[in-house]
């Protein structure tokens, strides 16, 4: 059993990761900006005010924690980079820091041309800030010196939505996992399965992975 802090536990991804972890017997702390708005989280979840971009908050929540899950969203482009930088800078100063699992964007995955999807012609403008912000966060982790163990998780770049929990998925690294028809599809529920699997049996330390059917 692990002690897990989920930043952004009230969101679409964070709430499902929280539920999956609780169902498997882990102790979960939901670190959110408005604890009063998370009554729908499973019983037994400790809810606190927390901010992944605050060094003080990160330091306080790191005590007796095994894993930080970063599932934040809804902010300006700098949000994800600031969170990654805060976590890296703060945790490397601690004697036994938690691992970090950061839920990133699928648009940072690579096309068959080995260029990020976010650089493709016609990439939707409404998603550009968040996609570039998540790319900035990935760059922060990849440039981190020793002292922090991180994993960056990218869902499929297009077909990623709430749905059924099957408990099955396949993994890849920098390119989307595709089926026989060339589609890369995953539900939020099975992303949560993949993340808690990574918490329980780490396969991608200091690396990025993606998952799909």
Coordinates of C-alpha atoms in Angstrom, one line a residue, residues 7-188:
X7 CA -2.9 17.2 -7.2
X8 CA -6.0 18.0 -9.2
X9 CA -8.0 15.1 -7.7
X10 CA -11.3 16.9 -8.4
X11 CA -10.8 16.9 -12.2
X12 CA -11.8 14.3 -14.9
X13 CA -8.5 12.4 -14.7
X14 CA -7.7 13.1 -11.1
X15 CA -11.0 11.8 -9.7
X16 CA -10.7 8.6 -11.6
X17 CA -7.1 8.0 -10.5
X18 CA -8.2 8.7 -7.0
X19 CA -11.0 6.2 -7.2
X20 CA -8.8 3.5 -8.8
X21 CA -6.1 3.9 -6.1
X22 CA -8.6 3.8 -3.2
X23 CA -10.3 0.7 -4.7
X24 CA -6.9 -1.0 -4.6
X25 CA -6.3 -0.2 -1.0
X26 CA -3.9 2.8 -1.2
X27 CA -4.1 5.8 1.1
X28 CA -5.0 8.9 -1.0
X29 CA -4.9 12.6 -0.2
X30 CA -6.7 14.8 -2.7
X31 CA -4.8 18.1 -3.0
X32 CA -7.2 20.6 -4.6
X33 CA -7.8 24.3 -4.6
X34 CA -11.4 24.0 -3.3
X35 CA -11.8 21.0 -0.9
X36 CA -15.4 21.9 -0.3
X37 CA -16.3 21.0 -3.9
X38 CA -15.0 17.4 -3.8
X39 CA -17.7 15.6 -1.9
X40 CA -18.1 13.1 -4.7
X41 CA -14.7 11.6 -4.1
X42 CA -14.6 8.1 -2.5
X43 CA -15.0 7.6 1.3
X44 CA -11.7 7.6 3.1
X45 CA -10.0 10.1 0.8
X46 CA -8.3 12.9 2.8
X47 CA -9.0 16.2 1.2
X48 CA -6.6 19.2 1.7
X49 CA -5.9 22.5 0.0
X50 CA -2.9 22.0 -2.1
X51 CA -1.1 23.6 -5.1
X52 CA 1.6 21.9 -7.2
X53 CA 3.0 25.3 -8.1
X54 CA 3.7 26.2 -4.4
X55 CA 7.0 25.0 -3.0
X56 CA 5.5 25.3 0.5
X57 CA 2.6 23.2 -0.4
X58 CA 4.7 20.6 -2.1
X59 CA 7.1 20.4 0.9
X60 CA 4.3 20.0 3.4
X61 CA 2.5 17.3 1.4
X62 CA 5.7 15.4 0.7
X63 CA 6.0 14.2 4.3
X64 CA 5.2 10.5 4.5
X65 CA 4.1 10.4 0.9
X66 CA 5.3 7.8 -1.6
X67 CA 4.0 9.3 -4.9
X68 CA 2.8 12.6 -6.1
X69 CA 0.3 12.4 -9.0
X70 CA -0.1 15.6 -11.0
X71 CA -3.4 15.8 -12.8
X72 CA -3.9 19.5 -12.9
X73 CA -5.5 21.5 -15.6
X74 CA -7.6 24.5 -16.6
X75 CA -4.9 27.1 -16.2
X76 CA -2.7 29.3 -18.4
X77 CA 0.1 27.8 -20.5
X78 CA 2.7 28.3 -17.7
X79 CA 0.7 26.2 -15.2
X80 CA 2.2 22.8 -16.1
X81 CA 5.8 24.1 -16.5
X82 CA 5.5 25.9 -13.2
X83 CA 4.3 22.8 -11.5
X84 CA 7.0 20.6 -12.9
X85 CA 9.7 23.2 -12.0
X86 CA 8.4 23.6 -8.5
X87 CA 8.3 19.8 -7.9
X88 CA 11.8 19.3 -9.3
X89 CA 13.3 22.1 -7.4
X90 CA 11.6 21.3 -4.1
X91 CA 11.8 17.5 -4.1
X92 CA 15.5 17.4 -4.9
X93 CA 16.2 19.2 -1.6
X94 CA 14.4 16.5 0.4
X95 CA 16.2 13.4 1.8
X96 CA 13.6 10.8 0.6
X97 CA 11.3 12.6 -1.9
X98 CA 8.1 11.0 -3.4
X99 CA 8.1 9.9 -7.0
X100 CA 6.2 12.2 -9.4
X101 CA 3.7 10.9 -12.0
X102 CA 2.7 13.7 -14.2
X103 CA -0.4 13.4 -16.5
X104 CA 0.7 15.2 -19.6
X105 CA -0.8 15.9 -23.0
X106 CA -1.2 13.6 -25.9
X107 CA -0.2 16.3 -28.3
X108 CA 3.4 16.0 -27.2
X109 CA 3.5 12.5 -28.6
X110 CA 5.3 12.1 -31.9
X111 CA 3.9 11.5 -35.4
X112 CA 5.4 9.0 -37.8
X113 CA 7.7 11.9 -38.9
X114 CA 9.0 12.1 -35.3
X115 CA 7.6 15.6 -34.8
X116 CA 5.1 16.4 -32.0
X117 CA 1.4 16.4 -32.9
X118 CA 1.1 19.9 -31.7
X119 CA 3.4 21.1 -34.5
X120 CA 1.2 19.5 -37.2
X121 CA -0.5 22.0 -39.6
X122 CA -4.1 22.6 -38.6
X123 CA -3.5 21.8 -34.9
X124 CA -6.5 23.4 -33.1
X125 CA -5.7 26.8 -31.7
X126 CA -8.0 26.3 -28.7
X127 CA -5.7 23.5 -27.5
X128 CA -2.4 25.1 -28.4
X129 CA -1.6 26.8 -25.1
X130 CA -2.3 23.7 -23.0
X131 CA -0.3 21.5 -25.5
X132 CA 2.7 23.8 -25.5
X133 CA 2.4 24.1 -21.7
X134 CA 2.6 20.3 -21.3
X135 CA 5.5 20.2 -23.7
X136 CA 7.3 22.7 -21.5
X137 CA 6.6 20.5 -18.4
X138 CA 8.0 17.4 -20.2
X139 CA 11.2 19.4 -21.0
X140 CA 11.6 20.4 -17.4
X141 CA 11.4 16.8 -16.2
X142 CA 13.8 15.6 -18.9
X143 CA 16.4 18.2 -18.0
X144 CA 16.1 17.5 -14.3
X145 CA 19.3 16.5 -12.5
X146 CA 19.6 13.6 -10.1
X147 CA 17.4 13.6 -7.0
X148 CA 13.9 13.4 -8.5
X149 CA 12.2 10.3 -9.9
X150 CA 9.5 11.2 -12.4
X151 CA 7.2 9.6 -14.9
X152 CA 5.3 11.6 -17.6
X153 CA 2.1 9.9 -18.9
X154 CA 0.6 10.9 -22.2
X155 CA -2.9 9.7 -23.2
X156 CA -3.7 9.3 -26.9
X157 CA -3.6 12.5 -28.9
X158 CA -7.2 12.4 -30.1
X159 CA -9.5 9.6 -28.9
X160 CA -9.3 10.0 -25.2
X161 CA -12.6 10.2 -23.3
X162 CA -14.6 9.0 -20.3
X163 CA -16.0 5.5 -20.7
X164 CA -15.7 1.9 -19.6
X165 CA -13.0 0.6 -17.3
X166 CA -11.7 -2.6 -19.0
X167 CA -8.5 -3.0 -17.1
X168 CA -6.6 -3.7 -20.3
X169 CA -4.2 -1.5 -22.3
X170 CA -0.9 -1.6 -24.1
X171 CA 2.0 0.8 -23.5
X172 CA 4.4 2.7 -25.7
X173 CA 6.9 5.5 -25.1
X174 CA 7.0 8.5 -27.5
X175 CA 4.7 7.4 -30.3
X176 CA 1.0 6.6 -29.8
X177 CA 0.0 3.0 -29.4
X178 CA -2.3 2.1 -32.3
X179 CA -4.6 -0.8 -33.2
X180 CA -4.9 -2.6 -36.6
X181 CA -6.9 0.3 -38.0
X182 CA -4.2 2.9 -36.9
X183 CA -6.4 4.3 -34.1
X184 CA -5.1 5.2 -30.7
X185 CA -8.0 5.0 -28.2
X186 CA -8.2 5.0 -24.4
X187 CA -10.7 5.9 -21.7
X188 CA -10.0 8.0 -18.6

